[in-house]
Every structure is written in structure tokens, then in C-alpha cells.
XYZ file of N, CA, C and O in Angstrom:
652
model
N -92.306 -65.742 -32.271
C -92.089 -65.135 -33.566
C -91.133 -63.938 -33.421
O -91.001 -63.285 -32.386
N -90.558 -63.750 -34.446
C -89.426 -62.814 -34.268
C -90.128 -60.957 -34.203
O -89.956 -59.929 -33.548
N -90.735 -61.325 -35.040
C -91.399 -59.408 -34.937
C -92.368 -59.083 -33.771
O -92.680 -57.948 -33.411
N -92.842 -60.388 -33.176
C -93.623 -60.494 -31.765
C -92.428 -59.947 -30.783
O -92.809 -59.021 -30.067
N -91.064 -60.333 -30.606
C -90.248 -60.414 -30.041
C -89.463 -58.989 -29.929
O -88.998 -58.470 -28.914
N -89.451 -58.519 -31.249
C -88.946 -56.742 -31.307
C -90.351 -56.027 -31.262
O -90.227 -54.813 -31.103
N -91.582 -56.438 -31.354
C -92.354 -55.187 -30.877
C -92.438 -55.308 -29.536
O -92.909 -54.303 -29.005
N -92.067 -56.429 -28.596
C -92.249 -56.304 -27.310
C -90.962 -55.227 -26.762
O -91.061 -54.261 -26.006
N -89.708 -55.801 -27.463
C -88.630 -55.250 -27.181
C -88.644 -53.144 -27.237
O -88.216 -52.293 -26.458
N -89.276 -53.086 -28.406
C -89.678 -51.715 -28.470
C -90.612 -50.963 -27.475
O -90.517 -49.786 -27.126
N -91.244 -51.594 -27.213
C -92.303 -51.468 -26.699
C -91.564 -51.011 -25.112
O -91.783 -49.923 -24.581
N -90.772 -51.960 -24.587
C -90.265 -51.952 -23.521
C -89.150 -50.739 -23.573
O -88.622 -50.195 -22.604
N -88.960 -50.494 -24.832
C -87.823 -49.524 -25.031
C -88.388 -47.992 -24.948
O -87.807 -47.080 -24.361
N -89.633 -47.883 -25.646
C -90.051 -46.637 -25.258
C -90.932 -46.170 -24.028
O -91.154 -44.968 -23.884
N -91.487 -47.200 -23.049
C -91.542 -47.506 -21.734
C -90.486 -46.736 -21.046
O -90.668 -45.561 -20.730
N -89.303 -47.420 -20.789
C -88.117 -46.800 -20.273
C -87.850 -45.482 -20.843
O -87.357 -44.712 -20.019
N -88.037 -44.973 -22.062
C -87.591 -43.524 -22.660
C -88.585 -42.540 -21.986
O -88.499 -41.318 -22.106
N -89.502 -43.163 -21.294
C -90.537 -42.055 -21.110
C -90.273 -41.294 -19.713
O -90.643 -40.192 -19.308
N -89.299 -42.561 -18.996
C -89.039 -42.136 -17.603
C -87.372 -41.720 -18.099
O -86.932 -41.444 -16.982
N -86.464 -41.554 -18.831
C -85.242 -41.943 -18.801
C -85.036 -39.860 -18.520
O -85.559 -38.882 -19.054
N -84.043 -40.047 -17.459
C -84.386 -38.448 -17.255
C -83.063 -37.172 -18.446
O -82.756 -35.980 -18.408
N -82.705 -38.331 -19.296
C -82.111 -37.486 -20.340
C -82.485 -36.512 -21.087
O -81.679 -35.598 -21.258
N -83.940 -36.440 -21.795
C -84.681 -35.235 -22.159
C -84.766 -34.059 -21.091
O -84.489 -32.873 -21.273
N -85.129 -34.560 -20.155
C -84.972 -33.249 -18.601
C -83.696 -32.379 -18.882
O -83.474 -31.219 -19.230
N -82.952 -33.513 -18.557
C -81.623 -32.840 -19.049
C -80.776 -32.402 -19.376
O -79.720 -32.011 -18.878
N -81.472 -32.466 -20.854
C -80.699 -31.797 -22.059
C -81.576 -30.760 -22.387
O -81.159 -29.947 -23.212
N -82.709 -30.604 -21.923
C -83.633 -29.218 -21.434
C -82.902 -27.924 -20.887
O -82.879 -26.785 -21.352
N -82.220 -28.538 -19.576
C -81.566 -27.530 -19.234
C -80.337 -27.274 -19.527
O -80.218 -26.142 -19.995
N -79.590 -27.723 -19.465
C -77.830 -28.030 -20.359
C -77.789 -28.150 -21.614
O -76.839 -27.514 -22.069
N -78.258 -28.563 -22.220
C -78.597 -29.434 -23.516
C -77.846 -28.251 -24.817
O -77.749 -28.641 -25.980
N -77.450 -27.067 -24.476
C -77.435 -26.290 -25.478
C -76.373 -26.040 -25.587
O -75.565 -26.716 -24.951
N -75.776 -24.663 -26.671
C -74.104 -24.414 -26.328
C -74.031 -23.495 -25.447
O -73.668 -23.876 -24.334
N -74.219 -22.582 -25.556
C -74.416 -21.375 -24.404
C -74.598 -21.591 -23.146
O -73.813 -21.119 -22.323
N -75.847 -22.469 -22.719
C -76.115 -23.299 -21.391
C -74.277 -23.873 -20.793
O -73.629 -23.326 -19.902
N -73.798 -25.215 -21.720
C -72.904 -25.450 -21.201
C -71.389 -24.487 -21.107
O -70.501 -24.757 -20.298
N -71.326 -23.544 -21.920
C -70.241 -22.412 -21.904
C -70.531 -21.726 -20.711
O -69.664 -21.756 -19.837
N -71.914 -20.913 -20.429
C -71.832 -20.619 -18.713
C -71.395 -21.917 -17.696
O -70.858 -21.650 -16.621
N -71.632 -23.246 -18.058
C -71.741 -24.092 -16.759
C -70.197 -23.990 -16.902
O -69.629 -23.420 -15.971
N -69.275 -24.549 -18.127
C -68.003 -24.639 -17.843
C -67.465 -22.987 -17.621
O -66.284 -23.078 -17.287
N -67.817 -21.712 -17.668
C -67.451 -20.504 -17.020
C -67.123 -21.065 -15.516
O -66.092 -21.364 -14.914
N -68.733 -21.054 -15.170
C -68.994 -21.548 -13.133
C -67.863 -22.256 -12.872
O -66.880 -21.994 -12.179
N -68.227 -23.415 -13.692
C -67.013 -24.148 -13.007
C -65.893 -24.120 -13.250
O -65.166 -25.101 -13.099
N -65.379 -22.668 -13.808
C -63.660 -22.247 -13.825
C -64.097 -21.330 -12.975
O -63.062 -21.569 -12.352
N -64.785 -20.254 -12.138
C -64.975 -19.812 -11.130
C -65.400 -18.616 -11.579
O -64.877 -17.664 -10.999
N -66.381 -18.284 -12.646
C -66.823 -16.940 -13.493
C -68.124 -16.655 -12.453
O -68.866 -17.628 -12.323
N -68.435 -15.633 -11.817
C -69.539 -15.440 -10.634
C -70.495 -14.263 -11.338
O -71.662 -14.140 -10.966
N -69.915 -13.384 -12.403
C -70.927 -12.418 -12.327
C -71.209 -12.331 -13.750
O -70.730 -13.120 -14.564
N -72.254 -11.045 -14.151
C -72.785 -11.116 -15.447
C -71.661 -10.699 -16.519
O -71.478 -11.033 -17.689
N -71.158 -10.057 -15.867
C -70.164 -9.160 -16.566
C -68.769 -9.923 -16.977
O -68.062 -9.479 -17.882
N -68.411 -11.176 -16.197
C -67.744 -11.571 -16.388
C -67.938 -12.605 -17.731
O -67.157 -12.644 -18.682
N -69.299 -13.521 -17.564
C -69.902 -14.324 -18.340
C -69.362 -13.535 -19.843
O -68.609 -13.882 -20.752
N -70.201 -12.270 -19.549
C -70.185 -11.708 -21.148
C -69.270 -11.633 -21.763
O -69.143 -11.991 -22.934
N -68.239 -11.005 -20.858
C -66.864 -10.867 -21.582
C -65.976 -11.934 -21.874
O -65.213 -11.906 -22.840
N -66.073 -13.133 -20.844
C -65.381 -14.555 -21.443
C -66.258 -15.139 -22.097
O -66.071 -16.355 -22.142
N -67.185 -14.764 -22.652
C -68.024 -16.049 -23.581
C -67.886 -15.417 -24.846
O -67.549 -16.060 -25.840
N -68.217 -13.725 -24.882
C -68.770 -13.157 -26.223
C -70.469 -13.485 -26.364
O -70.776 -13.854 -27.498
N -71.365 -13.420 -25.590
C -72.448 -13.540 -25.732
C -73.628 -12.359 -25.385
O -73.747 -11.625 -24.404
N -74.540 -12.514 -26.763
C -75.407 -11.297 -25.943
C -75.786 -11.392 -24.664
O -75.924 -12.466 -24.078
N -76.012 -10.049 -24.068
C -76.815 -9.794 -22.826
C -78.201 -10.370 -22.847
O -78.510 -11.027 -21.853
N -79.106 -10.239 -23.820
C -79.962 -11.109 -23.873
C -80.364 -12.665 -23.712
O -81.241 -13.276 -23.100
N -79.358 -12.984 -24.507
C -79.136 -14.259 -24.392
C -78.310 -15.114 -22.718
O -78.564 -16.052 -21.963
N -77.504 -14.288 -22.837
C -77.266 -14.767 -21.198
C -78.343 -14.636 -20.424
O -78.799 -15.596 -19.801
N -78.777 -13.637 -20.388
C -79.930 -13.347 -18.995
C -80.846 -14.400 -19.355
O -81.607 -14.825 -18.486
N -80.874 -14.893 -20.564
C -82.160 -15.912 -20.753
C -81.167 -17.268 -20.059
O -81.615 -17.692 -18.994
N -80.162 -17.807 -20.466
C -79.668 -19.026 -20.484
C -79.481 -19.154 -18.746
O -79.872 -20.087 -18.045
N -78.681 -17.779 -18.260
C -78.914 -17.485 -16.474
C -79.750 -18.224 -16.011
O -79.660 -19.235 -15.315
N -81.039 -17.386 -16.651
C -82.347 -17.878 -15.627
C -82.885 -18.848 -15.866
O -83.809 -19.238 -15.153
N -82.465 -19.526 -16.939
C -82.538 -20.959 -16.973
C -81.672 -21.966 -16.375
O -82.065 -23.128 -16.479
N -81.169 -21.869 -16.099
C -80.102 -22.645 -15.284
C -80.117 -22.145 -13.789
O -79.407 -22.923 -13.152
N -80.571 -21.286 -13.065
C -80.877 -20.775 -12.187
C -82.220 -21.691 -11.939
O -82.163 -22.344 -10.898
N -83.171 -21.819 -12.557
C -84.600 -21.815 -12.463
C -84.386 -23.685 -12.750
O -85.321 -24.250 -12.183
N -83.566 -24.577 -13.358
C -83.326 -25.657 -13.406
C -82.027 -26.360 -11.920
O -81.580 -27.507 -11.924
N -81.781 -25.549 -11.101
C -81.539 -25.901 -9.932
C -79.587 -25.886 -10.185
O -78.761 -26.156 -9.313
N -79.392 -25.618 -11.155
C -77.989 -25.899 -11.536
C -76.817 -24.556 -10.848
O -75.827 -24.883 -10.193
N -77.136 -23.177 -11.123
C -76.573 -21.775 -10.531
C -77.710 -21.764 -9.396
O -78.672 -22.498 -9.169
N -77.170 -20.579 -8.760
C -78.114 -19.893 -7.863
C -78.002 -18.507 -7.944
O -76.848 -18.300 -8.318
N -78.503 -17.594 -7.816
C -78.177 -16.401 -7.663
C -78.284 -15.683 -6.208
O -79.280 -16.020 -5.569
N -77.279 -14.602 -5.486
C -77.047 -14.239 -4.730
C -76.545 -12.822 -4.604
O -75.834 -12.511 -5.560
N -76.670 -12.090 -3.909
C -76.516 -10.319 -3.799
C -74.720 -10.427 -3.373
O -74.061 -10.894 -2.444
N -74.538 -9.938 -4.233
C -72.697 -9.448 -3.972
C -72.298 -8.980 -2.794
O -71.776 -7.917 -3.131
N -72.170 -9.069 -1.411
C -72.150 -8.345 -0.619
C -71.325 -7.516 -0.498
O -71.420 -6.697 0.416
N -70.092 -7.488 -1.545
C -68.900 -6.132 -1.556
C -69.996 -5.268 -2.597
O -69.742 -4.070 -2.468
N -70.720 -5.404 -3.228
C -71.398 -4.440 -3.914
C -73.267 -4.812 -4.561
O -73.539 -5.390 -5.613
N -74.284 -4.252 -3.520
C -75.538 -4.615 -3.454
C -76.211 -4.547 -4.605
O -77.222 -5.214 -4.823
N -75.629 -3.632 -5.524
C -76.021 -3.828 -7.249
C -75.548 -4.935 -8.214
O -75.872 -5.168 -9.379
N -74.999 -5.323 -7.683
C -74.706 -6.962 -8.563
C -74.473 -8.612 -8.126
O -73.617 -8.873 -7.281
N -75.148 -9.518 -8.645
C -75.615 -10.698 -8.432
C -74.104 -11.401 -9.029
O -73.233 -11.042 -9.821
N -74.413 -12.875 -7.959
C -73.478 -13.415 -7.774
C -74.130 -14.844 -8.507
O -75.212 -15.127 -7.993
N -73.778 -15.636 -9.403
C -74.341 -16.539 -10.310
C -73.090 -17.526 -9.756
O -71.962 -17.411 -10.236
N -73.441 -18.639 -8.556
C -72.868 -19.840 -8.221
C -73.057 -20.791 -8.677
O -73.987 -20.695 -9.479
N -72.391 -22.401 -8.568
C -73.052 -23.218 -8.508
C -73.356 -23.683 -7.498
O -72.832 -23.422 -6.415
N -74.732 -24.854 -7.803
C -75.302 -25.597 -6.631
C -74.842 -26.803 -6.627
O -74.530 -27.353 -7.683
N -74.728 -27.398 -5.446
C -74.092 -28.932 -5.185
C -74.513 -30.190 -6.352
O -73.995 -31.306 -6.310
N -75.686 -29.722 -7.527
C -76.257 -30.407 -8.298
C -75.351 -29.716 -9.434
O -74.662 -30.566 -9.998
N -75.073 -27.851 -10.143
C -74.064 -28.182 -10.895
C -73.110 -28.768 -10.710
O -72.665 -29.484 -11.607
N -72.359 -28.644 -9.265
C -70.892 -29.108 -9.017
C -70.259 -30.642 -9.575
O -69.203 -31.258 -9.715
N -71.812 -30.757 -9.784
C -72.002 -32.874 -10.176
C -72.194 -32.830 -11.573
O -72.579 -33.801 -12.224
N -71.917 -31.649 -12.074
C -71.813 -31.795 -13.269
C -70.388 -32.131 -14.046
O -70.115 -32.554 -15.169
N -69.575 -31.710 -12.819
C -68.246 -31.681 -13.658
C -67.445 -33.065 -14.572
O -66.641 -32.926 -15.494
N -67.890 -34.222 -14.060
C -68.029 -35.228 -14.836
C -67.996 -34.804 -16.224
O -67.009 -34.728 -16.956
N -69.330 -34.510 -16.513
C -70.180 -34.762 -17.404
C -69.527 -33.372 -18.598
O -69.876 -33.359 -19.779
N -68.734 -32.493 -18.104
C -68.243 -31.608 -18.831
C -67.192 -32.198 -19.148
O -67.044 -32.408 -20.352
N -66.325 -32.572 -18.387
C -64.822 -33.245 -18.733
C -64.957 -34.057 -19.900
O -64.676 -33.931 -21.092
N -65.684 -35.279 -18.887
C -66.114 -36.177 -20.256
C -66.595 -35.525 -21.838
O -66.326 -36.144 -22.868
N -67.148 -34.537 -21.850
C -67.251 -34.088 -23.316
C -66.124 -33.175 -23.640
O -66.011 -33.081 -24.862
N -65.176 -32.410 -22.935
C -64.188 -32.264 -23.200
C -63.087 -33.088 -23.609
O -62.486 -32.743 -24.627
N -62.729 -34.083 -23.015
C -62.304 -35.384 -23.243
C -62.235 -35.821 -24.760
O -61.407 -35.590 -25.640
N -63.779 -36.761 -24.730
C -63.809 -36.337 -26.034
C -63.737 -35.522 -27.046
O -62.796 -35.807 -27.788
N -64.128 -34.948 -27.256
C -64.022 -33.766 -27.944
C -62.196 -33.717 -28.452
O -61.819 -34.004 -29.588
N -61.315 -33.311 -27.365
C -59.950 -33.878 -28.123
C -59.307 -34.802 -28.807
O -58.443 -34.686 -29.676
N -60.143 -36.364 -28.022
C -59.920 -37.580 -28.407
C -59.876 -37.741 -29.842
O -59.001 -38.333 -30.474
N -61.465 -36.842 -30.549
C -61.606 -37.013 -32.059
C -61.900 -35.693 -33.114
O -62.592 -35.360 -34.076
N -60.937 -35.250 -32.270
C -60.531 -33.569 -33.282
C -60.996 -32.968 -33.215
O -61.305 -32.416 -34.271
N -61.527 -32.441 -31.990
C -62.663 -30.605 -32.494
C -61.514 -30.152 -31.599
O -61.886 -29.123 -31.035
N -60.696 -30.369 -31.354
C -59.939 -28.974 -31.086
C -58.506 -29.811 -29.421
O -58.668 -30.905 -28.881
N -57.680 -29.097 -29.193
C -57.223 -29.254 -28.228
C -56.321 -28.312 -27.384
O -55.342 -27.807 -27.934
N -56.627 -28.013 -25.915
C -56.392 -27.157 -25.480
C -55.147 -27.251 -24.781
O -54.728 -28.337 -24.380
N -54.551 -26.205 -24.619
C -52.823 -25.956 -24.350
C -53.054 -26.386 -22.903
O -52.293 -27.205 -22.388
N -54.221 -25.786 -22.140
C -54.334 -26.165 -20.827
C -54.905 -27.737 -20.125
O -55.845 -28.121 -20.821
N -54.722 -28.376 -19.389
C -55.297 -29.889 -19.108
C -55.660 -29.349 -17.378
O -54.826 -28.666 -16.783
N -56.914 -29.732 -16.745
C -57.192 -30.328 -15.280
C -56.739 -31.140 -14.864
O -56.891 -32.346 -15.063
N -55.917 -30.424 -14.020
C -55.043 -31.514 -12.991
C -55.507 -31.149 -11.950
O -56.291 -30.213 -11.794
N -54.841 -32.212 -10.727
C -55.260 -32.442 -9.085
C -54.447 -31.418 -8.281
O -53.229 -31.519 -8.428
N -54.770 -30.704 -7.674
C -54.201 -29.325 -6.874
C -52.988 -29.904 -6.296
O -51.988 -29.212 -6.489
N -52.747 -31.327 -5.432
C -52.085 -31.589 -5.185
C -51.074 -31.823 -5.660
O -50.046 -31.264 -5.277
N -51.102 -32.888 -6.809
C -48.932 -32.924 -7.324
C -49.675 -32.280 -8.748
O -48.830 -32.280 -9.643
N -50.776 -31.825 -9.147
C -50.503 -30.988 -10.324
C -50.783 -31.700 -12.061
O -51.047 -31.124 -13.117
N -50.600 -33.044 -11.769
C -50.653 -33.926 -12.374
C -52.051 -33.810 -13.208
O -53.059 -33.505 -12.571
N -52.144 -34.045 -14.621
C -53.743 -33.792 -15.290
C -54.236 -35.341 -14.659
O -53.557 -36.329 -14.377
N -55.751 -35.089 -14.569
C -56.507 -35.909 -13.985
C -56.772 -36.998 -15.268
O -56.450 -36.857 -16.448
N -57.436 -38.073 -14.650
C -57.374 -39.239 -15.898
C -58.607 -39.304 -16.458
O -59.633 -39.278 -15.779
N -58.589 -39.400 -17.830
C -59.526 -39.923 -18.723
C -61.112 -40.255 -17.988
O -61.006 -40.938 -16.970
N -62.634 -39.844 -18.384
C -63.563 -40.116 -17.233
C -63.829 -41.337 -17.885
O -63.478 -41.168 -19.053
N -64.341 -42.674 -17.713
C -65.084 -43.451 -18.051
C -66.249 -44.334 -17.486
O -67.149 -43.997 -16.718
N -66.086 -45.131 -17.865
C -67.133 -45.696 -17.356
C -66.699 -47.122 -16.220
O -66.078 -47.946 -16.891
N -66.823 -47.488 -15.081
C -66.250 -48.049 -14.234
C -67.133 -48.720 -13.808
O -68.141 -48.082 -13.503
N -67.195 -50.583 -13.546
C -67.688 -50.727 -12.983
C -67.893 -51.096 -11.235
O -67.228 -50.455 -10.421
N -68.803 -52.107 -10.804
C -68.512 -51.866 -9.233
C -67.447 -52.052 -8.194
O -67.339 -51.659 -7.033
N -66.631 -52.841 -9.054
C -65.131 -52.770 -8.718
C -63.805 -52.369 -8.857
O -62.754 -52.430 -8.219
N -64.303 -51.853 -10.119
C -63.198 -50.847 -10.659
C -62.920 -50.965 -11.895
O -62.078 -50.178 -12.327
N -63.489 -51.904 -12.791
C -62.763 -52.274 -13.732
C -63.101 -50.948 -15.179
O -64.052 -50.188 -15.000
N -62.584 -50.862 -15.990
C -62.985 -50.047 -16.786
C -63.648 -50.795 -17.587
O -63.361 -51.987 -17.697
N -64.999 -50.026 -18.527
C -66.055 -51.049 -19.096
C -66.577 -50.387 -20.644
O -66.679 -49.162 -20.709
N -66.780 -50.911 -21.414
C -66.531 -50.938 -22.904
C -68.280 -50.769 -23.132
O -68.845 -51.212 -22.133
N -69.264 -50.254 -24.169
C -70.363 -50.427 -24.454
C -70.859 -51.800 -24.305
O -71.987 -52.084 -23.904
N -69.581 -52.972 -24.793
C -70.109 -54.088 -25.221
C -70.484 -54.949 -23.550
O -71.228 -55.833 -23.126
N -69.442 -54.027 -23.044
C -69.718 -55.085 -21.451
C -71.036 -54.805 -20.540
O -71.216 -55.292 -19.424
N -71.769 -54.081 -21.106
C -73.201 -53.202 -20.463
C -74.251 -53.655 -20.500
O -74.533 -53.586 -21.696
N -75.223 -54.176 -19.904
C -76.343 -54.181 -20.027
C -77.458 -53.572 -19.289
O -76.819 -52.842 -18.531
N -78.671 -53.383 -19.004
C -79.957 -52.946 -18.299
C -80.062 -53.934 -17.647
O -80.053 -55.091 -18.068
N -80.180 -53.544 -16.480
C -81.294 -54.452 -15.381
C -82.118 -53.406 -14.635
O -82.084 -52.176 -14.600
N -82.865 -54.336 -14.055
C -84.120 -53.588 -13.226
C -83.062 -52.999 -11.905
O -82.098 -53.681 -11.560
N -83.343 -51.818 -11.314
C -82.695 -51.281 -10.237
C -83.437 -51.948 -8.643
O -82.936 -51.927 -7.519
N -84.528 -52.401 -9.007
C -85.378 -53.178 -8.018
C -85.237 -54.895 -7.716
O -85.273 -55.600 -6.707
N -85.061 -55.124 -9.181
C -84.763 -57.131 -9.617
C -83.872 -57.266 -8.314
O -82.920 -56.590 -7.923
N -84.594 -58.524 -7.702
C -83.421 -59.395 -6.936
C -82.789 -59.813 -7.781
O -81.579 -59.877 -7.562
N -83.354 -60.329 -9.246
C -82.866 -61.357 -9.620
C -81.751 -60.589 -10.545
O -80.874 -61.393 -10.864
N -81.531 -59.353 -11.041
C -81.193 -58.340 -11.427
C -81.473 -58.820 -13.218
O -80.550 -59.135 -13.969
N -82.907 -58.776 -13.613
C -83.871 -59.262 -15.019
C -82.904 -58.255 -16.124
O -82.508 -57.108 -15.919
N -82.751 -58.883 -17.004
C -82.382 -57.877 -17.881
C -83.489 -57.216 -18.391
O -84.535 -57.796 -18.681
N -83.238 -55.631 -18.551
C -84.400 -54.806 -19.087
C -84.400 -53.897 -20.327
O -83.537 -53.068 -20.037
N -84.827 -53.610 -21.421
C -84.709 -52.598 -22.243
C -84.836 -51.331 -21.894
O -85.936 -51.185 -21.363
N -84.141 -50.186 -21.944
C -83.921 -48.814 -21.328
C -83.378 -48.105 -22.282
O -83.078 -46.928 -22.081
């Protein structure tokens, strides 16, 4: 029966939502402020003072979004050693893996009009802006929503799964 068939399907769908680690995620990043410090870090912004003044954000509010992102494994904090009164706000090898995931919404973001910037990321080497992020599959090919599906990460048989 067909509604036998979508409550299983649902069923299986909110199964997978319960483990899917996107809510985690958007816990810690998930906000604007969160990602304006991450893309700071990753233009090379290290201290509080700097944050404040390239973002425009309260002190309050940073020190909260800091220690959240600190406390979600993404910055770290560290003692300045040219000067023992001020902390050094890095990233960790887990933000650094974020940079994807910023581009890509930068990316977009130009693709469909919120704005576009005079500056582009290019490769240190010939300088060249880097290409478009997408989605690739195991051989290279570039891959469309429609070409996607779920499987089990365990399936020999690789089962299709709702996720």
C-alpha cells in the first residue's frame, strides 16, 4: 500500500535525522557571528581586538561566540608569547576543514545575488582564483542533486537508504 510505503519511508527518514550530525553542527557554526569569526581565522585574525574591529561586534557577544567555538573544538586559545596579557584565538585542524564549507557558501552566495566581492581566493602559486566547490564523485566527475542517492556506509550490497 502506498501510505504503508511513505510511513516506512519516514520513518526511516527520521531514524537517520536523529544520527545525521548536521544539528551538532549548526550548533556550533550555525550562526552569523559564529561564521564571521570562523571566516576572520581563516583570513588570519588571531586576537580579540582584532575580531572586534574587523567584524563590528560587541565584546560581549564575541567573548560568547569565542568560547563557543573554542569549547566546540573549532579555535583554540593560546597565551601570546610576544605579550602574556593577550590570547591568541587559532584554528584547529577541525576548523581548517572548514574552509570548504565557507567557500562553498561564499560561492553561492555570489552565484544568486547577496553580494559580490572585488576580492576572489586564489592558489599562492600562479595566483589564479580557485574553482567553484562542488560536489564530486569517486572519480571525479561533477554531480548534480539528481545523480545522488543514500546508501548504507556498511552495505556490501551498497542498499539504498533514507537519510
Amino acid at each position: 500500500m502506498p501510505g504503508e510505503t511513505l510511513t516506512a519511508h519516514l520513518d526511516a527518514f527520521r531514524e537517520a535525522a536523529l544520527s545525521c550530525p548536521l544539528p551538532a553542527v549548526v550548533e556550533v557554526i550555525g550562526e552569523k557571528w559564529a561564521f564571521l569569526i570562523l571566516r576572520g581565522a581563516l583570513n588570519g585574525l588571531k586576537h580579540f581586538e582584532e575580531f572586534q574591529g574587523g567584524l563590528g561586534i560587541a565584546r560581549n557577544i564575541l567573548s560568547d561566540r569565542l568560547s563557543k567555538l573554542v569549547a566546540g573544538g573549532i579555535l583554540e586559545r593560546s597565551p601570546d608569547p610576544g605579550d602574556g596579557r593577550r590570547v591568541i584565538y587559532s584554528l584547529t585542524p577541525m576548523g581548517e576543514e572548514l574552509l570548504p564549507v565557507v567557500l562553498a557558501l561564499r560561492q553561492w552566495g555570489e552565484q544568486w545575488g547577496y553580494g559580490k566581492m572585488k576580492v576572489v581566493l586564489a592558489d599562492t602559486r600562479d595566483r589564479r582564483p580557485v574553482r567553484k566547490i562542488c560536489v564530486l564523485s569517486h572519480d571525479g566527475r561533477e554531480l548534480s542533486l539528481g545523480d545522488l542517492t543514500w546508501v548504507e556506509r556498511e552495505s556490501t550490497g551498497l542498499r539504498a537508504a533514507a537519510e
